[in-house]
XYZ file of C-alpha atoms in Angstrom:
653
model
C -14.798 6.222 -26.872
C -11.621 5.248 -25.341
C -9.586 7.970 -26.317
C -11.649 10.255 -24.469
C -11.269 9.013 -21.264
C -7.691 10.502 -20.735
C -8.237 13.466 -23.517
C -10.565 15.226 -21.347
C -8.608 15.455 -18.679
C -4.960 16.062 -20.560
C -7.451 18.950 -22.530
C -8.722 20.615 -18.819
C -4.680 20.686 -18.157
C -3.788 22.116 -21.339
C -6.813 24.946 -20.722
C -5.562 25.537 -17.277
C -2.000 25.834 -18.231
C -2.497 28.182 -20.777
C -5.500 30.787 -19.966
C -6.590 29.524 -16.103
C -4.372 32.677 -14.047
C -6.593 34.810 -16.452
C -9.430 33.414 -15.861
C -10.009 33.514 -12.161
C -10.124 30.602 -9.684
C -13.999 29.691 -10.306
C -13.268 28.957 -14.128
C -10.181 27.379 -13.230
C -12.087 25.063 -10.945
C -15.254 24.258 -13.087
C -13.031 23.532 -16.307
C -10.677 20.842 -13.994
C -13.673 19.363 -12.232
C -15.247 19.223 -15.735
C -13.147 17.616 -17.326
C -12.700 14.522 -14.426
C -16.545 14.296 -14.459
C -17.044 14.390 -18.242
C -14.212 11.290 -18.325
C -16.178 9.559 -15.278
C -19.291 9.694 -17.700
C -17.596 8.437 -20.449
C -15.757 5.850 -18.547
C -19.222 5.076 -16.967
C -21.113 4.746 -20.642
C -17.524 2.594 -21.402
C -17.237 0.129 -18.868
C -21.571 -0.423 -19.970
C -21.031 -1.409 -22.780
C -18.810 -3.782 -21.337
C -20.407 -5.299 -19.263
C -23.371 -6.345 -21.670
C -20.608 -8.336 -23.321
C -20.167 -11.909 -22.898
C -17.647 -12.671 -20.531
C -15.538 -14.173 -22.867
C -15.683 -10.945 -25.337
C -15.439 -8.662 -22.820
C -12.819 -6.500 -24.597
C -13.016 -3.076 -26.416
C -9.787 -1.570 -28.190
C -8.930 1.572 -29.551
C -6.219 1.625 -32.785
C -5.766 5.469 -32.507
C -2.416 5.530 -34.648
C 0.356 3.537 -35.512
C 3.344 4.736 -33.369
C 6.284 2.955 -34.551
C 6.489 1.042 -37.052
C 10.244 -0.781 -38.189
C 10.348 -3.927 -40.176
C 8.347 -6.728 -38.755
C 7.882 -4.790 -35.307
C 4.393 -2.722 -35.409
C 3.512 -1.062 -31.999
C 0.274 1.211 -32.028
C -0.652 3.788 -29.167
C -4.151 1.347 -28.782
C -6.341 1.542 -25.982
C -7.939 -1.722 -24.451
C -11.147 -1.816 -21.467
C -11.169 -4.917 -20.142
C -12.728 -5.290 -16.350
C -9.122 -4.817 -14.739
C -9.053 -1.593 -16.700
C -12.641 -0.813 -16.512
C -12.377 -1.194 -12.826
C -9.010 0.733 -12.665
C -10.523 3.962 -14.717
C -13.484 4.452 -12.050
C -11.719 4.379 -9.540
C -9.110 7.255 -11.137
C -12.017 9.090 -12.693
C -14.759 8.624 -9.931
C -12.313 9.066 -6.492
C -9.938 11.413 -8.708
C -13.177 14.174 -9.503
C -14.575 13.747 -5.978
C -10.662 14.854 -4.904
C -10.897 17.783 -7.176
C -14.033 18.935 -6.124
C -12.750 18.839 -2.442
C -9.621 20.850 -3.386
C -11.714 23.711 -5.215
C -12.424 24.294 -0.675
C -9.379 23.604 0.398
C -6.683 25.293 -1.670
C -9.003 28.225 -1.775
C -5.770 30.453 -0.213
C -3.808 30.365 -3.460
C -3.823 32.744 -5.714
C -5.353 32.931 -9.277
C -2.400 31.692 -10.540
C -1.171 29.247 -8.004
C -4.734 28.040 -8.199
C -4.781 27.096 -11.789
C -1.418 25.455 -11.853
C -2.761 23.336 -9.295
C -5.338 21.867 -11.218
C -3.555 21.713 -14.575
C -1.534 19.547 -12.256
C -4.390 17.167 -11.270
C -5.885 17.218 -14.452
C -2.785 15.836 -16.183
C -2.204 13.509 -13.120
C -5.458 11.647 -13.547
C -4.624 11.963 -17.588
C -1.397 10.184 -17.325
C -2.904 7.354 -14.952
C -5.609 6.627 -17.419
C -3.344 6.484 -20.412
C -1.288 3.916 -18.026
C -4.286 1.408 -17.137
C -5.548 1.695 -20.935
C -2.390 1.276 -22.540
C -2.737 -2.149 -24.821
C 0.876 -2.740 -24.379
C 3.940 -1.736 -22.676
C 5.066 1.309 -24.517
C 1.911 3.145 -24.314
C 1.809 1.813 -20.546
C 5.095 3.548 -19.972
C 3.976 6.816 -21.005
C 1.388 7.114 -18.481
C 3.795 5.083 -16.072
C 6.538 8.058 -16.537
C 3.807 10.747 -16.731
C 2.527 9.464 -12.978
C 5.950 10.140 -12.227
C 6.573 13.766 -13.534
C 3.525 14.613 -12.164
C 4.012 13.417 -8.574
C 7.407 15.046 -8.731
C 5.623 18.382 -9.730
C 2.429 17.620 -7.261
C 4.414 16.847 -3.789
C 6.434 19.990 -4.682
C 3.995 21.946 -5.193
C 4.937 24.287 -2.681
C 8.016 24.832 -3.597
C 9.468 27.930 -1.682
C 9.530 25.579 1.103
C 12.355 23.410 1.070
C 11.348 19.905 2.421
C 8.618 20.274 -0.071
C 10.981 20.761 -3.010
C 13.209 17.916 -1.539
C 10.541 15.517 -1.209
C 9.515 16.671 -4.485
C 13.211 15.408 -5.385
C 13.455 12.298 -3.871
C 10.466 10.757 -5.281
C 11.844 11.501 -8.702
C 14.736 10.066 -8.156
C 14.016 7.365 -6.007
C 11.088 6.507 -8.858
C 13.787 6.805 -11.307
C 15.250 3.801 -10.251
C 12.785 1.946 -10.244
C 11.747 2.672 -13.875
C 15.635 1.756 -15.144
C 14.409 -1.885 -14.023
C 10.990 -1.825 -15.425
C 12.247 -0.404 -18.741
C 15.080 -3.154 -18.456
C 11.907 -5.719 -18.705
C 10.179 -4.359 -21.274
C 12.785 -4.600 -23.398
C 13.188 -8.154 -22.184
C 10.321 -9.060 -23.054
C 10.285 -7.683 -26.398
C 13.349 -9.737 -26.927
C 12.062 -12.869 -25.582
C 8.696 -12.884 -27.298
C 8.961 -9.900 -29.898
C 6.372 -8.043 -29.023
C 5.128 -5.796 -26.695
C 1.362 -6.103 -26.855
C -0.162 -7.534 -23.541
C -2.532 -9.831 -25.951
C -0.010 -11.125 -27.852
C 2.160 -12.355 -25.058
C -0.017 -13.555 -22.611
C -1.288 -16.789 -24.586
C 3.207 -17.059 -25.513
C 3.842 -17.564 -22.079
C 0.695 -19.573 -21.577
C 2.711 -22.344 -23.690
C 5.652 -22.151 -22.068
C 5.658 -24.502 -18.825
C 6.043 -22.358 -15.627
C 10.152 -22.296 -14.348
C 11.271 -24.621 -12.251
C 14.433 -22.279 -11.714
C 15.521 -19.129 -12.180
C 15.094 -18.220 -15.722
C 14.287 -15.810 -18.371
C 10.757 -15.237 -17.718
C 11.945 -14.559 -13.743
C 14.209 -12.407 -14.833
C 11.573 -10.530 -17.035
C 9.010 -10.645 -14.087
C 11.738 -9.203 -11.617
C 12.996 -6.362 -13.070
C 8.990 -5.488 -14.093
C 8.646 -5.636 -10.316
C 11.329 -3.390 -9.555
C 9.483 -0.720 -11.062
C 6.392 -1.800 -9.435
C 8.370 -1.466 -6.391
C 8.918 1.756 -6.817
C 5.585 3.061 -8.155
C 3.763 0.762 -5.046
C 6.797 1.854 -2.288
C 8.200 -1.275 -1.221
C 11.264 -2.376 0.163
C 13.779 -0.977 -0.630
C 12.252 1.717 -2.716
C 8.967 2.735 -0.178
C 11.294 6.093 1.239
C 9.566 8.518 -1.055
C 6.010 8.019 -0.152
C 6.259 8.919 3.718
C 7.729 12.364 2.279
C 5.103 13.012 -0.202
C 3.028 14.423 2.669
C 4.487 17.728 1.905
C 2.496 18.210 -1.124
C -1.326 19.353 -0.340
C -3.201 17.282 1.516
C -6.109 16.244 -1.556
C -2.435 15.265 -3.553
C -1.538 12.986 -1.191
C -5.768 11.307 -1.179
C -4.803 11.054 -4.924
C -1.687 9.716 -5.243
C -2.763 6.868 -2.427
C -5.743 6.299 -3.739
C -6.281 6.787 -6.950
C -3.513 6.645 -8.909
C 0.810 6.408 -8.583
C 0.689 3.763 -5.930
C -1.641 1.771 -7.543
C 0.148 1.346 -10.505
C 2.823 -1.178 -9.379
C -0.141 -3.369 -8.235
C -2.239 -3.191 -11.656
C 0.951 -4.108 -13.667
C 1.230 -7.091 -11.897
C -2.112 -7.944 -12.438
C -2.034 -6.919 -16.451
C 0.749 -9.323 -16.573
C -1.117 -12.203 -14.582
C 0.086 -14.563 -17.105
C 3.804 -13.616 -17.194
C 4.082 -13.538 -13.412
C 2.544 -17.121 -12.913
C 4.732 -18.329 -14.868
C 7.484 -17.230 -12.380
C 6.853 -18.645 -9.493
C 10.445 -17.649 -7.833
C 9.764 -14.405 -8.545
C 6.351 -14.381 -6.824
C 7.628 -15.681 -3.955
C 9.511 -12.326 -3.778
C 6.567 -10.724 -4.503
C 4.411 -11.989 -2.060
C 7.660 -11.833 0.905
C 8.584 -8.394 0.311
C 4.732 -7.450 -0.006
C 4.559 -9.108 3.787
C 7.882 -7.301 5.015
C 6.342 -3.971 3.473
C 3.145 -4.279 5.241
C 4.088 -5.315 8.453
C 7.282 -2.675 8.625
C 4.914 0.539 7.469
C 2.432 -1.027 10.142
C 5.094 -0.860 13.050
C 6.524 2.479 12.471
C 2.931 3.848 12.312
C 2.247 3.605 15.774
C 4.297 5.617 16.383
C 4.377 8.390 13.971
C 2.508 11.999 15.050
C 2.308 13.910 12.173
C -1.312 13.155 10.726
C -0.811 12.595 7.785
C 2.152 9.958 8.160
C 0.381 7.886 10.083
C -1.754 7.749 7.093
C 0.952 7.210 4.662
C 2.615 4.625 6.487
C -0.890 3.039 6.753
C -0.947 3.296 2.800
C 2.691 1.566 2.293
C 1.513 -1.286 4.399
C -2.210 -1.426 2.883
C -0.516 -1.511 -0.493
C 1.997 -4.438 0.740
C -1.592 -6.276 1.588
C -2.067 -5.845 -2.300
C 1.284 -7.217 -3.412
C 0.680 -10.481 -0.980
C -2.371 -11.178 -2.704
C -0.226 -10.545 -6.122
C 2.343 -13.140 -5.362
C 0.502 -15.938 -3.628
C -1.739 -15.375 -7.272
C -4.938 -14.118 -5.515
C -5.055 -11.316 -8.672
C -8.733 -10.410 -8.205
C -8.285 -10.159 -3.960
C -5.358 -7.838 -4.771
C -7.533 -6.165 -7.414
C -10.590 -5.815 -4.977
C -8.622 -4.816 -2.185
C -7.053 -2.139 -4.656
C -10.894 -0.649 -5.300
C -11.861 -0.749 -1.549
C -9.014 1.149 -0.514
C -9.736 3.972 -2.634
C -13.015 4.545 -1.097
C -11.677 4.778 2.394
C -7.702 5.926 2.278
C -9.152 8.531 0.188
C -11.986 9.215 2.479
C -8.578 9.435 5.369
C -6.658 11.674 4.083
C -9.164 14.121 2.567
C -10.941 14.072 6.552
C -6.953 14.583 7.823
C -6.957 17.466 5.140
C -10.579 18.827 6.979
C -8.905 18.933 10.067
C -5.626 20.288 9.102
C -8.674 22.937 7.442
C -9.859 23.813 10.485
C -6.712 23.573 12.429
C -4.953 26.947 10.355
C -2.345 24.410 8.823
C -1.083 21.953 11.831
C -0.758 18.177 11.557
C 0.547 17.450 15.090
C -1.626 15.308 16.439
C -0.023 16.246 20.256
C -1.482 19.260 19.375
C -4.900 18.242 18.397
C -8.016 16.589 20.621
C -11.484 16.872 21.675
C -11.744 17.819 17.934
C -15.366 15.335 17.643
C -17.632 18.185 19.231
C -16.116 20.767 17.181
C -15.907 18.656 13.705
C -18.776 16.236 14.041
C -19.483 14.708 10.150
C -15.393 14.811 9.756
C -15.296 12.815 12.779
C -18.030 10.692 11.996
C -17.044 10.174 8.541
C -13.155 9.930 9.665
C -14.428 7.256 11.786
C -15.707 5.065 8.787
C -12.556 5.427 7.164
C -10.795 4.379 10.035
C -13.043 1.176 10.534
C -13.281 -0.080 7.161
C -9.174 -0.339 6.573
C -9.053 -2.030 10.545
C -11.532 -4.539 9.041
C -14.811 -4.375 10.890
C -17.343 -6.472 9.426
C -19.757 -5.013 7.351
C -17.440 -2.633 5.831
C -15.713 -2.743 2.552
C -12.263 -3.326 3.906
C -13.641 -6.347 5.945
C -14.329 -8.056 2.687
C -11.454 -7.475 0.324
C -8.531 -7.412 3.419
C -10.437 -10.991 4.509
C -10.493 -12.519 0.840
C -6.696 -12.341 0.659
C -5.299 -13.637 3.910
C -8.700 -16.697 3.159
C -6.485 -17.096 -0.022
C -3.065 -16.733 1.130
C -3.674 -19.458 3.780
C -5.603 -21.673 1.479
C -3.053 -21.599 -0.358
C -1.049 -22.970 2.386
C 1.449 -19.959 3.062
C 0.425 -20.667 6.630
C 3.410 -18.010 7.818
C 2.457 -15.088 5.494
C -0.915 -15.407 6.984
C -0.041 -14.943 10.250
C 2.266 -12.142 9.427
C -0.638 -10.330 7.415
C -3.125 -11.012 10.267
C -0.529 -9.398 13.291
C -0.333 -6.543 10.418
C -4.407 -6.569 10.159
C -3.620 -5.852 14.302
C -1.251 -3.188 14.065
C -3.369 -1.275 11.458
C -6.636 -1.114 14.036
C -3.737 -0.212 16.636
C -2.755 2.873 14.924
C -5.236 4.074 13.527
C -7.369 4.411 16.746
C -4.159 6.154 18.237
C -4.789 8.916 15.400
C -9.397 8.812 15.898
C -8.567 9.399 19.448
C -5.925 11.548 20.087
C -7.104 13.511 17.356
C -11.264 13.530 18.259
C -10.949 12.707 21.900
C -9.911 14.222 25.320
C -9.599 17.668 25.702
C -7.835 19.811 23.692
C -4.470 21.557 24.359
C -4.485 25.239 24.692
C -3.751 27.546 23.079
C -5.023 26.212 19.558
C -5.157 27.373 16.218
C -8.932 27.979 15.199
C -11.317 27.764 12.178
C -12.022 30.712 10.179
C -9.141 31.248 7.947
C -9.538 28.373 6.137
C -6.436 26.471 4.892
C -3.215 28.138 4.715
C -0.137 27.187 2.675
C 2.185 25.963 5.180
C 4.956 27.720 2.342
C 3.305 30.623 2.669
C 2.159 31.627 6.517
C 2.144 30.608 9.820
C -0.930 28.970 11.457
C -3.703 31.710 12.405
C -5.366 32.035 15.843
C -8.167 33.478 17.123
C -11.699 33.575 18.994
C -13.507 31.955 16.388
C -15.143 28.610 16.974
C -14.140 25.558 15.202
C -16.450 24.297 12.908
C -16.584 21.823 9.576
C -15.281 22.434 6.610
C -16.965 24.016 3.972
C -19.680 22.125 1.750
C -17.496 21.015 -1.101
C -15.207 18.888 1.195
C -18.307 17.463 3.756
C -20.001 16.119 1.045
C -17.180 14.327 -0.741
C -16.332 13.026 2.708
C -19.903 11.764 3.237
C -19.777 10.366 -0.278
C -16.374 9.003 0.518
C -17.945 7.069 3.624
C -20.608 5.944 1.883
C -18.479 3.911 -0.528
C -16.584 3.160 2.640
C -19.785 1.492 3.712
C -20.876 -0.381 0.237
C -18.103 -1.176 -1.638
C -16.790 -4.316 -0.544
C -20.796 -5.744 -1.465
C -19.542 -6.004 -5.000
C -17.604 -9.283 -3.392
C -19.694 -10.713 -1.040
C -18.184 -14.858 0.034
C -19.886 -17.657 -0.810
C -19.542 -17.613 2.907
C -22.236 -14.809 3.517
C -24.365 -16.643 0.281
C -22.719 -14.350 -1.804
C -21.040 -14.804 -5.135
C -18.365 -12.701 -5.398
C -18.976 -10.805 -8.109
C -16.738 -8.928 -8.485
C -14.206 -11.800 -8.863
C -16.257 -13.674 -11.392
C -15.974 -10.220 -13.314
C -12.214 -9.976 -13.244
C -11.950 -13.485 -14.584
C -11.305 -13.238 -17.908
C -8.669 -10.883 -17.489
C -6.812 -13.258 -16.179
C -7.049 -16.167 -18.113
C -4.397 -18.264 -18.819
C -2.353 -17.490 -15.879
C -1.601 -20.809 -13.525
C -3.621 -19.697 -10.834
C -4.319 -22.744 -7.557
C -8.170 -23.141 -7.203
C -9.049 -23.318 -3.899
C -11.832 -25.502 -3.108
C -14.553 -23.945 -1.543
C -14.669 -24.081 2.362
C -17.121 -21.503 4.421
C -16.451 -23.513 7.497
C -12.624 -22.478 7.050
C -13.071 -19.114 5.774
C -15.820 -18.660 8.326
C -13.008 -19.552 10.949
C -10.802 -17.290 9.828
C -13.311 -14.329 8.980
C -13.758 -14.758 12.729
C -10.352 -14.670 13.655
C -9.775 -11.643 12.000
C -12.556 -9.776 13.495
C -11.039 -10.698 16.541
C -7.623 -9.174 15.594
C -9.583 -5.647 14.359
C -11.721 -5.982 17.440
C -8.721 -6.247 19.885
C -6.287 -3.791 17.932
C -9.383 -1.219 18.185
C -9.739 -2.453 22.368
C -5.661 -1.660 22.395
C -6.107 1.378 20.793
C -8.779 2.836 22.926
C -7.146 1.548 26.611
C -3.991 3.383 25.839
C -4.822 6.085 23.857
C -8.315 7.407 24.877
C -8.822 5.348 28.600
C -5.347 5.353 29.583
C -2.936 7.595 28.069
C -0.435 7.918 30.863
C -0.049 4.041 30.349
C 1.160 4.337 26.632
C 4.183 6.693 27.935
C 5.111 4.150 30.467
C 5.517 2.017 27.579
C 7.225 4.084 25.976
C 9.585 4.582 28.599
C 10.186 1.266 29.509
C 11.484 0.312 25.947
C 13.022 3.613 25.084
C 14.915 1.754 22.324
C 12.329 0.246 20.602
C 10.525 3.471 20.579
C 13.355 5.821 18.678
C 14.030 3.127 16.175
C 10.653 3.052 15.417
C 10.544 7.226 15.245
C 13.305 6.809 13.568
C 11.731 4.934 11.004
C 14.104 1.152 11.718
C 17.120 4.425 10.122
C 16.371 3.711 6.684
C 16.809 6.539 5.445
C 20.401 7.282 7.627
C 21.452 3.661 5.960
C 21.064 5.150 1.910
C 22.429 8.161 3.346
C 25.779 6.737 4.771
C 25.674 3.590 1.868
C 24.631 5.588 -1.142
C 23.993 9.715 -0.981
C 26.845 10.635 0.904
C 29.621 8.443 -1.705
C 28.039 10.150 -4.580
C 28.310 12.910 -2.836
C 32.041 12.619 -2.031
C 32.656 11.177 -6.003
C 30.951 13.384 -7.205
C 32.335 16.476 -5.261
C 35.977 15.322 -4.510
C 36.688 13.501 -7.390
C 34.824 14.422 -10.110
C 34.547 18.143 -9.345
C 37.110 19.078 -7.636
C 39.609 16.770 -9.071
C 39.005 15.970 -12.509
C 36.830 19.074 -13.335
C 38.866 21.809 -11.634
C 42.259 20.571 -12.204
C 42.653 18.236 -15.174
C 39.325 19.770 -17.861
C 39.561 22.870 -16.634
C 42.968 23.024 -16.311
C 43.694 21.629 -19.854
C 41.173 24.151 -21.107
C 42.808 26.887 -18.705
C 46.223 25.704 -20.350
C 45.471 26.174 -23.519
C 44.020 29.820 -22.886
C 47.432 30.683 -20.794
C 49.388 29.319 -23.402
C 47.956 31.157 -26.621
C 47.892 34.166 -24.253
C 52.284 33.577 -23.350
C 52.455 33.153 -26.952
C 50.325 36.528 -28.076
C 52.088 38.747 -25.343
C 55.439 37.565 -26.998
C 53.757 38.399 -30.668
C 52.516 41.841 -29.384
C 56.245 43.095 -28.836
C 56.810 43.074 -32.074
C 54.067 45.453 -32.924
C 55.691 48.374 -31.987
C 54.120 51.223 -34.311
C 57.940 52.367 -35.427
C 58.250 53.346 -39.106
C 62.102 52.482 -38.467
C 62.142 49.075 -36.947
C 59.409 47.825 -39.774
C 61.579 48.890 -42.554
C 64.779 47.997 -41.215
C 62.923 44.251 -40.506
C 61.341 44.791 -44.152
C 65.082 45.541 -45.122
C 66.346 42.691 -43.314
C 64.098 40.307 -44.635
C 65.057 41.333 -47.965
C 68.865 40.434 -47.118
C 67.625 36.991 -45.937
C 65.599 35.961 -48.812
C 68.745 36.678 -51.286
C 71.055 35.660 -49.314
C 69.476 32.342 -49.277
C 69.045 32.508 -52.805
C 72.537 33.329 -53.822
C 73.932 30.711 -51.283
C 71.614 27.961 -53.022
């Protein structure tokens, strides 16, 4: 049955891509949503079959067919369900199904053909992500890995008539190809080292090796794999594509940020935890880059004015938390945060989509305000998501984020813990800056109003009329309510011992990480409780700072910005990283390509040689053509002269 999980959305893609424009919007949406709902139902059944097995035997393998067989090497197209992939398929199909339902209303302004194209891409995205997480070896994973990269390009650039969307799609595709080159080299080196690409065959071989004390082969393999993870999951230095991905439709942003592509890197490290745990040097790099990415993205998020870009940098920051967890060996904590983050980040993106829908396509926070009374359901659900990501006690983000911070501190990484705590403060500030700017205060005038529905930015400008703003259609609001409930309840599967819990989620994942070198942390309720108090204080302080500057005293925020214009400009321009890449990489490549390879090599050397041969042949032909005069006397004289010359030659001989 495992094959059905990715196969159903793949069939949905094929049907909509082939016939969707002919059957109408309702049928196209039903096909896509039905495919995802079916995949979710099969996933639930498969996970139930897994849960009832003894913990040590929790694995279901489906050898679909033998893919490659050459000498002693065999690689099958095999799917494997274990606790780790079980969590992932539920996230992908569950959250993905809700996003599909939301999209039925959000994209209703599109034509029948574009509507069907959108849902076909969305189904294909989910199918490739499911192949990625269910793959039992590196080769099957790589199929899904490249597939989600393709789909991100198609969906980010969905409104390809708009130049910025087209450029953003290409940027995502190219940056990910850089990471994928590292990933592929890591896979090849792993095959050369271990003689197999199967995860379950590599794990026991790696477990028998002593952890490397110096940078060796295993460290190189894991570092190359991490390059791929940094590309997919938007970490330094390959994070630059993710904020630009906001050019795609908002539900696409939710799918990429919450359930599919950006979680692939974190999952890949978890899948290869045994390998990474034997490369402590690589893990140190993973943790350092993760926490640096979290902090950098958090500071940039403080000043962004596009509602979706604030959330985009929030995703980059939260992914940094997950990599911090992986880097310190807290694999279960990293996956726990991935799981909870899926709920509240999908909620926040779809909530922003509801705001954009109501505002007729407007995304600038400076043109919003006072929306809480006009959009009560959107406001309340969005507030739940903001509280969850800020780490307020009782909500999903509190449990997962605090587990990461506790594991980091308890394993002796005090500096990383401090930076993580600072990032937590920034998260609360920028999220409630967004809440207060969009939903509180006085609305600017004139303002776009509801009634026209979503307007694709590539197709038309926002519409303005006198109708009253109101919440989104039921297909959107019910999804927001469901995700808000998940943002509250999802964390209770991992209640820590300090709250008399047993962290069921962590114990469920343990078999997937067996063989990994993990430094056990002795239970310390007092330490964990103290750190939770500190974390809660930091979260509430961030909310309070956000309230002071952006709700009660907005002029104070302007005064701070005017006092430190250099810092403000640095953050507004995202540390000028894109400009540095442009100056150091893009422009040199453009100059070499255009001025050297094109104008010099191609035009002068290659074209010159080809054109020169043509001109030489043409010149000779022109001279030979003069001999074809059409005169019979001339031809007779030529024949006579030839005969004389031939006879003369023979007589001379």
